[in-house]
JSON list of C-alpha atoms in Angstrom, two decimals:
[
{"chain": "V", "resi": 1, "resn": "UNK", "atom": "CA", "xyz": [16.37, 30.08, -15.07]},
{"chain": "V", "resi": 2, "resn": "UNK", "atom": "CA", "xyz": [17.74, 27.48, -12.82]},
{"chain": "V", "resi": 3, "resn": "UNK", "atom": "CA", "xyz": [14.49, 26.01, -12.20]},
{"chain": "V", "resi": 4, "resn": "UNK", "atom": "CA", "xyz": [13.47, 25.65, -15.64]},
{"chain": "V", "resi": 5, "resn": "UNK", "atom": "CA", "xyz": [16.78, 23.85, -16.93]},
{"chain": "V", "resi": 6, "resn": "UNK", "atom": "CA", "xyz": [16.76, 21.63, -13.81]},
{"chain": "V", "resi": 7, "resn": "UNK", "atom": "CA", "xyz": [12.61, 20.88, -15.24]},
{"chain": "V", "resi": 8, "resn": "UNK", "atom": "CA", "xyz": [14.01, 20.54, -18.72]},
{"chain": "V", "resi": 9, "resn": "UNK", "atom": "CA", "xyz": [16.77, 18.22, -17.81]},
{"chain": "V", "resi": 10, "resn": "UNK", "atom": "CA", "xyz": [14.65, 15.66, -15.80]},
{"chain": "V", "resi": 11, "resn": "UNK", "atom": "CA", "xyz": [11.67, 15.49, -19.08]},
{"chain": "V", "resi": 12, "resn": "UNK", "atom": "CA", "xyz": [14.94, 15.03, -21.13]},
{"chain": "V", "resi": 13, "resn": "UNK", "atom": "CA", "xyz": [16.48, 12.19, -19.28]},
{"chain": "V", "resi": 14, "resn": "UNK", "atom": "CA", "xyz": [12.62, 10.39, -18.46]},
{"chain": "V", "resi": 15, "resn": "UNK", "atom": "CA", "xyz": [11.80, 11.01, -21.93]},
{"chain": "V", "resi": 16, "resn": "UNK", "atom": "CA", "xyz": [15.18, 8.92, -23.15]},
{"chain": "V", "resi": 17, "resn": "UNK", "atom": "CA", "xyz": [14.41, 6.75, -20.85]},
{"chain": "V", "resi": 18, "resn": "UNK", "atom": "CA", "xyz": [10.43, 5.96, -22.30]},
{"chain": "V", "resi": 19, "resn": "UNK", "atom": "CA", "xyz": [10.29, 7.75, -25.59]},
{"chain": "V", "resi": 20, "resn": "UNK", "atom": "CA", "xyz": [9.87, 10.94, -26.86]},
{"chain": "V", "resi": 21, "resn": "UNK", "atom": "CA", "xyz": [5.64, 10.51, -26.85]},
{"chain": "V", "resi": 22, "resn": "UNK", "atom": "CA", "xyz": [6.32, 11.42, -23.09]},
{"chain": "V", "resi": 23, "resn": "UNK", "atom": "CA", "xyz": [3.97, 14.32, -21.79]},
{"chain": "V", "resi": 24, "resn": "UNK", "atom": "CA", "xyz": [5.26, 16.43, -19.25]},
{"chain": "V", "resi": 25, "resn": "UNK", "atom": "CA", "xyz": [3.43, 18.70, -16.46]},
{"chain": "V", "resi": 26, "resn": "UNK", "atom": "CA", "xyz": [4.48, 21.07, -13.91]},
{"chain": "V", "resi": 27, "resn": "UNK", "atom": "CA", "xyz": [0.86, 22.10, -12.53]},
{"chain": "V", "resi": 28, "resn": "UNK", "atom": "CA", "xyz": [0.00, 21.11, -9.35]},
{"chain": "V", "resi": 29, "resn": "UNK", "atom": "CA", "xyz": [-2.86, 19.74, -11.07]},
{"chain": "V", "resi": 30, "resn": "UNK", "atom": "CA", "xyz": [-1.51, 19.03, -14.44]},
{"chain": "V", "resi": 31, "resn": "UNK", "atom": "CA", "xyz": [-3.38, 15.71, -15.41]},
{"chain": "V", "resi": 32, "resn": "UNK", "atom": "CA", "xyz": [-3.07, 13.46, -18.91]},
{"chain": "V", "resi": 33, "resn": "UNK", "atom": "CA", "xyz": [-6.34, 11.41, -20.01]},
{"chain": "V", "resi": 34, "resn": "UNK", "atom": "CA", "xyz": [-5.39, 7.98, -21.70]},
{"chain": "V", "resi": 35, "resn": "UNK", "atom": "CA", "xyz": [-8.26, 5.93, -22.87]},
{"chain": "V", "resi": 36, "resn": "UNK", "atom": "CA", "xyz": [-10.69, 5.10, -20.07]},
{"chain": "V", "resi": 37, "resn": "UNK", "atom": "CA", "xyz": [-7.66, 6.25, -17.32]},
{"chain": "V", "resi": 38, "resn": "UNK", "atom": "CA", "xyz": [-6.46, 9.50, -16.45]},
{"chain": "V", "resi": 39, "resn": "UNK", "atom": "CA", "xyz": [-3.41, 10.42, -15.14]},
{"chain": "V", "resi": 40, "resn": "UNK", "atom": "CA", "xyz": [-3.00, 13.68, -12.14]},
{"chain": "V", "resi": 41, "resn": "UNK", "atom": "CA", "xyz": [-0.04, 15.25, -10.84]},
{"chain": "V", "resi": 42, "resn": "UNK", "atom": "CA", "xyz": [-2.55, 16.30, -7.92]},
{"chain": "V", "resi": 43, "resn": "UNK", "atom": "CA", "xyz": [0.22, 18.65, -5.48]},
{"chain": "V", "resi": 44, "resn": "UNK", "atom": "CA", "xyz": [-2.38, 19.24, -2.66]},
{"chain": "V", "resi": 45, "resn": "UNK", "atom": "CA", "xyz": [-1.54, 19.39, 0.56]},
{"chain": "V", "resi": 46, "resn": "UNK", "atom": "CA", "xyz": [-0.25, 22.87, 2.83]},
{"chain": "V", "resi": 47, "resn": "UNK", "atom": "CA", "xyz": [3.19, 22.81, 2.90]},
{"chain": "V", "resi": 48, "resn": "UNK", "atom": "CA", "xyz": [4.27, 21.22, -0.42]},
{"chain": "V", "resi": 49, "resn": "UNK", "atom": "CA", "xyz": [7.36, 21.89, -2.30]},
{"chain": "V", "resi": 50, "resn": "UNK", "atom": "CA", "xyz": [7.87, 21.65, -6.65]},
{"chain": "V", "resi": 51, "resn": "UNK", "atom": "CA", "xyz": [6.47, 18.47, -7.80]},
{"chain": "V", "resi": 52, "resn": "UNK", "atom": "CA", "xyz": [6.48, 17.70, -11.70]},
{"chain": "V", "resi": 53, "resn": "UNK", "atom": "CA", "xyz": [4.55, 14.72, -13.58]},
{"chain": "V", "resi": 54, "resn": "UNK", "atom": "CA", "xyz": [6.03, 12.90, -16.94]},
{"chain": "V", "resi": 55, "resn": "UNK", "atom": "CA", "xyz": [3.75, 10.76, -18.08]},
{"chain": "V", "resi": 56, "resn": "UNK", "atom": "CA", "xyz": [3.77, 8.01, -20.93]},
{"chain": "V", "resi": 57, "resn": "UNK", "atom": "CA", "xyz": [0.83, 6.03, -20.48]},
{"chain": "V", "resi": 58, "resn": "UNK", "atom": "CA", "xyz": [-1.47, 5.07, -17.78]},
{"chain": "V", "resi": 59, "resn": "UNK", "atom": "CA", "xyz": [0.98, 2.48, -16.28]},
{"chain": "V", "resi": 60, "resn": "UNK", "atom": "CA", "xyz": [3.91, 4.50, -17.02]},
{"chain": "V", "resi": 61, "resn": "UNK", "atom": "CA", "xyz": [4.72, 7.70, -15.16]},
{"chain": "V", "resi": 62, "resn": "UNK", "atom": "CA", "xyz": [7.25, 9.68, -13.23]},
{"chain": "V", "resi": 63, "resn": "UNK", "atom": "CA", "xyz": [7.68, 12.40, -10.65]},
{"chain": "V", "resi": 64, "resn": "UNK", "atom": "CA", "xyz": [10.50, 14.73, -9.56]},
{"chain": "V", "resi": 65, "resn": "UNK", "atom": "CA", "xyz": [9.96, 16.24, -6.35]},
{"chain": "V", "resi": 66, "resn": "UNK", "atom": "CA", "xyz": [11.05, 17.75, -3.22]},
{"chain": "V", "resi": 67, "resn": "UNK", "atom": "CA", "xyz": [8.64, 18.25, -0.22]},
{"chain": "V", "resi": 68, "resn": "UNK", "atom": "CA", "xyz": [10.69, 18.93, 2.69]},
{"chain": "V", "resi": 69, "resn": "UNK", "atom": "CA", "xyz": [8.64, 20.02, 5.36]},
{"chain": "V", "resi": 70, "resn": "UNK", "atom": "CA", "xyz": [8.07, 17.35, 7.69]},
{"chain": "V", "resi": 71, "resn": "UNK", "atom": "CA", "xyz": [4.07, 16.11, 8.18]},
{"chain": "V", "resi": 72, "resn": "UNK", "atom": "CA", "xyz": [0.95, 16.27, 6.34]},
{"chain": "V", "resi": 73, "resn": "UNK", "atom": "CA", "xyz": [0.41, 14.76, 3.12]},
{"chain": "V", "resi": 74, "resn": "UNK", "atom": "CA", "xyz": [1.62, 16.62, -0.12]},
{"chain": "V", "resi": 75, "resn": "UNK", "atom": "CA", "xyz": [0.51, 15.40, -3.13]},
{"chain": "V", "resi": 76, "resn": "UNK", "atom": "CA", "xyz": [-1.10, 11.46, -4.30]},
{"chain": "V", "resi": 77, "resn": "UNK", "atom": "CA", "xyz": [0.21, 11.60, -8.11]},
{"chain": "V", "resi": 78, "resn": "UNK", "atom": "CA", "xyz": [-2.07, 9.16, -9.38]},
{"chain": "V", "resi": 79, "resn": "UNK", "atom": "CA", "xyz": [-3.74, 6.97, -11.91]},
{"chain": "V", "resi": 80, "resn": "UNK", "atom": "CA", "xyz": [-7.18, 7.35, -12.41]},
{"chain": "V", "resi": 81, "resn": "UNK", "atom": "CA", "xyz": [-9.64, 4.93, -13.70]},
{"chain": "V", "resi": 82, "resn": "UNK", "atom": "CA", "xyz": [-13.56, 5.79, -13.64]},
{"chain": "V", "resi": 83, "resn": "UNK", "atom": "CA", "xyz": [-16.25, 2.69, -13.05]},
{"chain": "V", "resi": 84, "resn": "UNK", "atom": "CA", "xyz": [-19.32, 4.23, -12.23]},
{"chain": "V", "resi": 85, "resn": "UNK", "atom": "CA", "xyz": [-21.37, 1.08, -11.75]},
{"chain": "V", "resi": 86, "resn": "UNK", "atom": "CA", "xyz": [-23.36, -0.56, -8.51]},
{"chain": "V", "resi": 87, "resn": "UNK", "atom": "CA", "xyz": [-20.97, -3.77, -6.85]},
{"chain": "V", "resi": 88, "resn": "UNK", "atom": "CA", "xyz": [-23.90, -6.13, -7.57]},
{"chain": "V", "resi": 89, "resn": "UNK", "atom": "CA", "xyz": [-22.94, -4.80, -11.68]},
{"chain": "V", "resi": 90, "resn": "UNK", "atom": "CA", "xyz": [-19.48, -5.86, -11.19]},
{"chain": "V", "resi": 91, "resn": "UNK", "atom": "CA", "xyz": [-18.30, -9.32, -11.10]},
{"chain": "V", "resi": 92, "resn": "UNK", "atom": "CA", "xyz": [-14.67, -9.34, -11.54]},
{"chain": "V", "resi": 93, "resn": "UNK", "atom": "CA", "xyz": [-12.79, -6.29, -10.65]},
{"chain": "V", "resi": 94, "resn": "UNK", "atom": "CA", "xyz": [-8.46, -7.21, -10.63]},
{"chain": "V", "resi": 95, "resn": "UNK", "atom": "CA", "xyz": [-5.43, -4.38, -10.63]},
{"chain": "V", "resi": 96, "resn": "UNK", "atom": "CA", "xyz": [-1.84, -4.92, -11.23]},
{"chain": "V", "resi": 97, "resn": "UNK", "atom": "CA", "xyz": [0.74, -2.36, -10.23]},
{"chain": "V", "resi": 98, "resn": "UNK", "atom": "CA", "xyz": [4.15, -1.75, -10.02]},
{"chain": "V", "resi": 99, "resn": "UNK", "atom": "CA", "xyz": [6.32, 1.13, -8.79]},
{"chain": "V", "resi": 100, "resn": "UNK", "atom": "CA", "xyz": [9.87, 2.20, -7.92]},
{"chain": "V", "resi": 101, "resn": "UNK", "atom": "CA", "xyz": [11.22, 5.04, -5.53]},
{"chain": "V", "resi": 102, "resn": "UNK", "atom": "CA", "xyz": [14.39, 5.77, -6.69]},
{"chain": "V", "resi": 103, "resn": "UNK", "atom": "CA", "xyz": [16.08, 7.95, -4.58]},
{"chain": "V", "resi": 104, "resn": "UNK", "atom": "CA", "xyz": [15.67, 7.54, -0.74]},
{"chain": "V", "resi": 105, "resn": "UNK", "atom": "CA", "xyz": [18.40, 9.07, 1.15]},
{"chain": "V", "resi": 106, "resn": "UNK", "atom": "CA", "xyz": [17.28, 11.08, 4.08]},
{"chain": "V", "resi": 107, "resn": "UNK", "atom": "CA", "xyz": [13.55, 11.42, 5.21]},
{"chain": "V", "resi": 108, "resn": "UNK", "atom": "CA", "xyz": [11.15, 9.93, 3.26]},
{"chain": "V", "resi": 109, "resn": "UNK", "atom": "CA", "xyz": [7.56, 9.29, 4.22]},
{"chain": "V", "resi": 110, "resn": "UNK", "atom": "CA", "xyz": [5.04, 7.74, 1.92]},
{"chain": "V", "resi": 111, "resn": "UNK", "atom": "CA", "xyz": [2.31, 5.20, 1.15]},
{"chain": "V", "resi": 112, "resn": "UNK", "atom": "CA", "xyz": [2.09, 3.41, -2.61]},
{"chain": "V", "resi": 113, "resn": "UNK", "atom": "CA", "xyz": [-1.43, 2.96, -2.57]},
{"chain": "V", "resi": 114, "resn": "UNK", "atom": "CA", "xyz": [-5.12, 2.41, -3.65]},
{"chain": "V", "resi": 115, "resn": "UNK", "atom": "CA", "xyz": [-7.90, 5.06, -2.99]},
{"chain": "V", "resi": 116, "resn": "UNK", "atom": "CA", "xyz": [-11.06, 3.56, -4.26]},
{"chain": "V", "resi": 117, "resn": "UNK", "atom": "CA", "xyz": [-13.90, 5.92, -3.97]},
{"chain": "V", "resi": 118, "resn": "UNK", "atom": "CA", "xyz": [-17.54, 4.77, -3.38]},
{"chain": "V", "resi": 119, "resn": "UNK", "atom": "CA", "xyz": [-21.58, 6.27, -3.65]},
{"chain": "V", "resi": 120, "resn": "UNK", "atom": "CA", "xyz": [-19.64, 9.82, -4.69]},
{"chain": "V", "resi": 121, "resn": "UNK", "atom": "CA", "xyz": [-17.29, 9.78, -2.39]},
{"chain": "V", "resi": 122, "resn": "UNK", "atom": "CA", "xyz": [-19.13, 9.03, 0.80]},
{"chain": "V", "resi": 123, "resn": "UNK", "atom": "CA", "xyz": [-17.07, 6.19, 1.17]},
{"chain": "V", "resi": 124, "resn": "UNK", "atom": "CA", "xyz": [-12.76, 5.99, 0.80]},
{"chain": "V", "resi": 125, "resn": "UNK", "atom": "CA", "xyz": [-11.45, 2.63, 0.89]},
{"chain": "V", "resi": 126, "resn": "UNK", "atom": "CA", "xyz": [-7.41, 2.99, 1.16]},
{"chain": "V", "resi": 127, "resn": "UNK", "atom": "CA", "xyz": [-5.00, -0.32, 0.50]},
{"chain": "V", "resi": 128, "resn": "UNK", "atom": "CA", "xyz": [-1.32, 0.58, 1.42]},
{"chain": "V", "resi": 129, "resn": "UNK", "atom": "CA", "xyz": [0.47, -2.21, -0.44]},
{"chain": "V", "resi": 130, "resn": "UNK", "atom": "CA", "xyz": [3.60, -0.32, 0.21]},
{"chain": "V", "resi": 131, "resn": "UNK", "atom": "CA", "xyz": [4.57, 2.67, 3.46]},
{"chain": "V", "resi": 132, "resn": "UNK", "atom": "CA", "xyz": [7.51, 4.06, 4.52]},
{"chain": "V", "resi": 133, "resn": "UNK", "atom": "CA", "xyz": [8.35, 6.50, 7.55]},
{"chain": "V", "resi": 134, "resn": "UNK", "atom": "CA", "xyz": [6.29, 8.24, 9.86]},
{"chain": "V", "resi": 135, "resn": "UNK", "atom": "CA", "xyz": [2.41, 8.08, 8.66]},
{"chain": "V", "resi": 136, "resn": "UNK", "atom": "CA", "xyz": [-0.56, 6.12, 9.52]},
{"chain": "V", "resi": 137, "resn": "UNK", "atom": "CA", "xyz": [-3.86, 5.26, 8.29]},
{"chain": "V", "resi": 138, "resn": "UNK", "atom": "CA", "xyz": [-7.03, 7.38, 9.46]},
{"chain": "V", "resi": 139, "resn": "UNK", "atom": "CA", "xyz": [-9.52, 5.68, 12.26]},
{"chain": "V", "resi": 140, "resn": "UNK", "atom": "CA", "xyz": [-8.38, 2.46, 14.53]},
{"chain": "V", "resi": 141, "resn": "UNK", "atom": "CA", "xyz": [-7.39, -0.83, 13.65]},
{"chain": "V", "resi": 142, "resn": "UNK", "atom": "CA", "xyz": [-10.61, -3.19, 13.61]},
{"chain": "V", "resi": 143, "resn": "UNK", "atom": "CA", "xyz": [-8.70, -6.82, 12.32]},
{"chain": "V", "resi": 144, "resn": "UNK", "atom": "CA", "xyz": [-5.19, -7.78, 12.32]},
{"chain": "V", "resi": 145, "resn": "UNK", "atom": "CA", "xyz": [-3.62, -10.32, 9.89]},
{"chain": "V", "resi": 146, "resn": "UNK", "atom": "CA", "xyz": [-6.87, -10.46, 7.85]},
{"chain": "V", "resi": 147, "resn": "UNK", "atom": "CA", "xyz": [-6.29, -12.58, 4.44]},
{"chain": "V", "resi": 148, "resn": "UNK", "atom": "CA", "xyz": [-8.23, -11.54, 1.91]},
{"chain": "V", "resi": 149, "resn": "UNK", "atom": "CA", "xyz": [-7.01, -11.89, -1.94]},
{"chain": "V", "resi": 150, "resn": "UNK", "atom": "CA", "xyz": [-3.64, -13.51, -1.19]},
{"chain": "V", "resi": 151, "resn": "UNK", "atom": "CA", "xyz": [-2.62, -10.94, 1.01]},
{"chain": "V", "resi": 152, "resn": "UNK", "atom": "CA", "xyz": [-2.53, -10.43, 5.19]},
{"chain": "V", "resi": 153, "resn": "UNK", "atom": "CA", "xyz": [-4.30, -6.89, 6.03]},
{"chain": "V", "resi": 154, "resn": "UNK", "atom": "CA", "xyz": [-4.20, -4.79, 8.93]},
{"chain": "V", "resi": 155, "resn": "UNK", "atom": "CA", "xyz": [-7.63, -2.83, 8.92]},
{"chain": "V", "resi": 156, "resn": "UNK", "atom": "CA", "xyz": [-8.55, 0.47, 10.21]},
{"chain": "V", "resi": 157, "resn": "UNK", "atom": "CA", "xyz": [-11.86, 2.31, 10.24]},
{"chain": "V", "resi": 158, "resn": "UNK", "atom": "CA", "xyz": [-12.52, 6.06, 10.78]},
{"chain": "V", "resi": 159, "resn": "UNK", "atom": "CA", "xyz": [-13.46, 9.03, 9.07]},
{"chain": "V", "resi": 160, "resn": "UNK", "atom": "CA", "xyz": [-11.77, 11.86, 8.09]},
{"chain": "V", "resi": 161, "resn": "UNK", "atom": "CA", "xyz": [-14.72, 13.97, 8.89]},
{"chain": "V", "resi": 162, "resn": "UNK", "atom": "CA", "xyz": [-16.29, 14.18, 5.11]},
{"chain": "V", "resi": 163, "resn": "UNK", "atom": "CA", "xyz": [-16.21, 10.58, 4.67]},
{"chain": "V", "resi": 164, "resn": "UNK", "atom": "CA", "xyz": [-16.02, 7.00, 6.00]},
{"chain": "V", "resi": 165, "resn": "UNK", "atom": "CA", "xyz": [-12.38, 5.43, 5.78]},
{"chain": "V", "resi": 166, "resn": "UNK", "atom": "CA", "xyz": [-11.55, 2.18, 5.34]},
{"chain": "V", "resi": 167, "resn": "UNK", "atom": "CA", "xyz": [-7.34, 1.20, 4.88]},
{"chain": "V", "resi": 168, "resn": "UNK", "atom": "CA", "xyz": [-5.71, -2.25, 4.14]},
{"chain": "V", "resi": 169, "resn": "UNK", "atom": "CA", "xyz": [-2.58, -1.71, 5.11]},
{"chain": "V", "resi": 170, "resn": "UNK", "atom": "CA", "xyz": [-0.55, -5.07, 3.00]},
{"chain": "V", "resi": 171, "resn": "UNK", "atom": "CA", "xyz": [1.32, -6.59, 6.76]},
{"chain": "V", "resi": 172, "resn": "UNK", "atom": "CA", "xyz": [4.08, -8.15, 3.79]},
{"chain": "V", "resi": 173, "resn": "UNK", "atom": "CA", "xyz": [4.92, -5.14, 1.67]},
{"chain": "V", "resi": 174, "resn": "UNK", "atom": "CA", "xyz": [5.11, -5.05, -2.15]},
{"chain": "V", "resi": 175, "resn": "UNK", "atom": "CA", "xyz": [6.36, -3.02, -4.86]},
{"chain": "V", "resi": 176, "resn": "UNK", "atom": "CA", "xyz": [4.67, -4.98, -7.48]},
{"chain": "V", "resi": 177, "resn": "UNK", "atom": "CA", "xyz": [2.17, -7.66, -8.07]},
{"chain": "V", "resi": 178, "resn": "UNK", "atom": "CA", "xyz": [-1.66, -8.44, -9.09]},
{"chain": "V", "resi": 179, "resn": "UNK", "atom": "CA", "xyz": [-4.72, -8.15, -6.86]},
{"chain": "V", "resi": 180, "resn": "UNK", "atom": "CA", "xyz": [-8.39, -8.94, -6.41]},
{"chain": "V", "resi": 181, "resn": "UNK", "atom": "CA", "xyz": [-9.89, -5.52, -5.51]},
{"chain": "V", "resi": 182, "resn": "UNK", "atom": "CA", "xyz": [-13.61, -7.44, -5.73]},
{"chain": "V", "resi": 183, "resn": "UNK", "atom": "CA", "xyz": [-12.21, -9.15, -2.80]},
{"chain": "V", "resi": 184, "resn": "UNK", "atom": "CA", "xyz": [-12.10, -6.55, -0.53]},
{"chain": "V", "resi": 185, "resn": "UNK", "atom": "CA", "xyz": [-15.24, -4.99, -1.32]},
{"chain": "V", "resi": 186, "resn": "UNK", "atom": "CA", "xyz": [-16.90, -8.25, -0.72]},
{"chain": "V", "resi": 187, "resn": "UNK", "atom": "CA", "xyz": [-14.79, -8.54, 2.31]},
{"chain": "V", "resi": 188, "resn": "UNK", "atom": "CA", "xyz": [-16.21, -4.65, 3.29]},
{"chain": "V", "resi": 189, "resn": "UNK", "atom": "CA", "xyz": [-19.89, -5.69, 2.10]},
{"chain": "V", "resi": 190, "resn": "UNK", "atom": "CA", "xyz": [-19.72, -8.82, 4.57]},
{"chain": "V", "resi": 191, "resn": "UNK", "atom": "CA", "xyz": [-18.71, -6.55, 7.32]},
{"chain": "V", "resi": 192, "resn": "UNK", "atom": "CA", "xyz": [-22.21, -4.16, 6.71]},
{"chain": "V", "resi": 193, "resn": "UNK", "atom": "CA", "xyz": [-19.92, -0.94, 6.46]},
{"chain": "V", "resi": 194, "resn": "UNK", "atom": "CA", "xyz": [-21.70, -0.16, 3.45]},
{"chain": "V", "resi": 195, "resn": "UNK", "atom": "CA", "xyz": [-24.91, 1.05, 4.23]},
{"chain": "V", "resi": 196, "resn": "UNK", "atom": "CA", "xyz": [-26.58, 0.57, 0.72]},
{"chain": "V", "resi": 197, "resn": "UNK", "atom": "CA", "xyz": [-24.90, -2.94, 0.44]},
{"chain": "V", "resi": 198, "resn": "UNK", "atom": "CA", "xyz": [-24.59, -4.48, -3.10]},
{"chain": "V", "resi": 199, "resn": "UNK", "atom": "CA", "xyz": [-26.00, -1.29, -4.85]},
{"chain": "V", "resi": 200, "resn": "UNK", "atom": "CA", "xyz": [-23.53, 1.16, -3.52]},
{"chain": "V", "resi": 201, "resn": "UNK", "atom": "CA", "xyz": [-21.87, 2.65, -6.28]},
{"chain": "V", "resi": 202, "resn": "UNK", "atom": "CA", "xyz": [-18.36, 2.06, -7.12]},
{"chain": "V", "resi": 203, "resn": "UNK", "atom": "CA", "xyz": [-17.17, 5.55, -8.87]},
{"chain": "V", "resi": 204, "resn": "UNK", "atom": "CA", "xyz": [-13.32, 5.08, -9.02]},
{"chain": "V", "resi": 205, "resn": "UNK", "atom": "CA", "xyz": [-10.32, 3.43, -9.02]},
{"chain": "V", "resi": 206, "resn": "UNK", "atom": "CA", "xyz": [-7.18, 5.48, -8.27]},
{"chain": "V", "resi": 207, "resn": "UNK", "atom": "CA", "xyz": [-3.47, 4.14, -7.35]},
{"chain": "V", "resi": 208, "resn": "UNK", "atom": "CA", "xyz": [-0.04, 5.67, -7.14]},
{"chain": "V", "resi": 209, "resn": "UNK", "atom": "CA", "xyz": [1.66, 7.36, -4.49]},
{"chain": "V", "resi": 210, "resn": "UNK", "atom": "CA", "xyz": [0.51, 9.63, -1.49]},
{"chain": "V", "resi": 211, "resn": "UNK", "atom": "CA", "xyz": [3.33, 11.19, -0.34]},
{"chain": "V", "resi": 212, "resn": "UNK", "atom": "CA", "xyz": [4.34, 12.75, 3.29]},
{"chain": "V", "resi": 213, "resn": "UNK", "atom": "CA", "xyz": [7.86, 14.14, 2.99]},
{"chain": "V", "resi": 214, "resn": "UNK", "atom": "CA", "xyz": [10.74, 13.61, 0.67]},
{"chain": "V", "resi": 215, "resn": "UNK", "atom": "CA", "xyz": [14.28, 14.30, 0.19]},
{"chain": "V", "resi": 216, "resn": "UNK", "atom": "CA", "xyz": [15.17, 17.16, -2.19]},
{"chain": "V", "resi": 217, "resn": "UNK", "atom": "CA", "xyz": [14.89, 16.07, -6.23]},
{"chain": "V", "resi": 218, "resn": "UNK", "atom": "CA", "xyz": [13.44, 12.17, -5.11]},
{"chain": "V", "resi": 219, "resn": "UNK", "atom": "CA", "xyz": [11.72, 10.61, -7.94]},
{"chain": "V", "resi": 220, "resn": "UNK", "atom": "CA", "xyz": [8.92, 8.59, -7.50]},
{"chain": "V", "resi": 221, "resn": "UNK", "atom": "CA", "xyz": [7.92, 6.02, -10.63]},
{"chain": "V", "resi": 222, "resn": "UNK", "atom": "CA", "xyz": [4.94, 3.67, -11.91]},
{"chain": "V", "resi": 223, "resn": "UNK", "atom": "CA", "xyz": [6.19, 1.04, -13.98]},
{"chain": "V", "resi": 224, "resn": "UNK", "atom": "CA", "xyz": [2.85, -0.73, -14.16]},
{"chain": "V", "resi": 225, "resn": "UNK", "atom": "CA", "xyz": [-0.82, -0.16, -13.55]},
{"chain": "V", "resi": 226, "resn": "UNK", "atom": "CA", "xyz": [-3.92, -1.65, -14.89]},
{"chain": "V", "resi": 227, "resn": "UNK", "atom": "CA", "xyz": [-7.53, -1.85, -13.97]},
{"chain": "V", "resi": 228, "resn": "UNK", "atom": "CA", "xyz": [-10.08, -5.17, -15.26]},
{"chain": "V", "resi": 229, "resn": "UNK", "atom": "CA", "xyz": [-13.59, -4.83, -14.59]},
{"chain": "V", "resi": 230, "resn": "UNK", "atom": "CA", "xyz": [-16.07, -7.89, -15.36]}
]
């Protein structure tokens, strides 16, 4: 009974807060489709705690939760948004985002991030605009202070043994602001990491937060999140 008043009294307040078209899920893999994005909850990692979703559109979103055992990632509440065409299709690809942690007493450990996925997922291309605490990217660093698309990168390169890993990891640190994705795959593309080259095929764009540990009741919020493919 506790549990679900605590549940009702966070959709409550985040629903006053962006309007009372808010969705609200408490599945671990509780996910709202918007137009051509899609919005997941996605609680998967051993060890996680209660993690709930309250969603008003794409670029709009809230969590509530409280994973409290220390290492391994939890959950990557995300946005979703499918492309499903070869690079040499796509001319212009550009993301904004925005997000706000809003409670960060004690330990807290996670990445506000990309996860682009490429020819099925045989390829995971991770851009940390944002980290906090004790985590790291998979594989070792390859290029320090690399500018590509207004921003210096520190790149790694590894797998995670399903798939080859590539993470940008933003040496500045943002909360918010715009960002040529194409870039980086051209960037990738120049570097011959992808084996098929211009026709490897992009399937998706995801961004929002992959989380580590967190304080008891921390919430976790996108405030802005688009996707422009040319």
């Amino acid at each position: 009974m506790k549990f679900s008043l605590a549940i009702l009294i966070v959709f409550i307040a985040v629903s006053q807060i962006r309007g009372s078209n808010a969705a609200f899920h408490t599945d671990k893999f509780g996910e709202e489709k918007i137009g051509g994005y899609v919005v997941r909850n996605n609680v998967w990692g051993d060890g996680a705690g209660s993690q709930n979703i309250t969603v008003t559109d794409q670029g709009h979103w809230c969590i509530h939760c409280s994973h409290l055992k220390q290492g391994g990632i939890k959950s990557y509440p995300h946005t979703g948004y499918m492309i499903n065409k070869p690079l040499s299709a796509i001319h212009g690809l550009t993301s904004t985002y925005g997000a706000k942690v809003d409670n960060k007493q004690g330990l807290l450990a996670y990445s506000l991030t990309y996860d682009i996925w490429l020819q099925k997922h045989k390829y995971e291309i991770m851009i940390w605009v944002q980290y906090c605490g004790p985590i790291g990217p998979i594989g070792g660093r390859t290029n320090d202070n690399v500018q590509i698309a207004g921003y210096k990168w520190n790149v790694h390169k590894g797998t995670n043994g399903v798939n080859q890993v590539f993470s940008f990891l933003n040496v500045g640190q943002s909360e918010k602001g715009s960002i040529d994705l194409k870039a980086i795959l051209d960037w990738i593309c120049q570097q011959n990491w992808f084996n098929e080259k211009e026709a490897t095929l992009l399937d998706e764009v995801q961004f929002g937060f992959e989380i580590t540990n967190s304080p008891a009741n921390t919430n976790f919020c996108l405030n802005d999140f688009s996707c422009t493919v040319k």
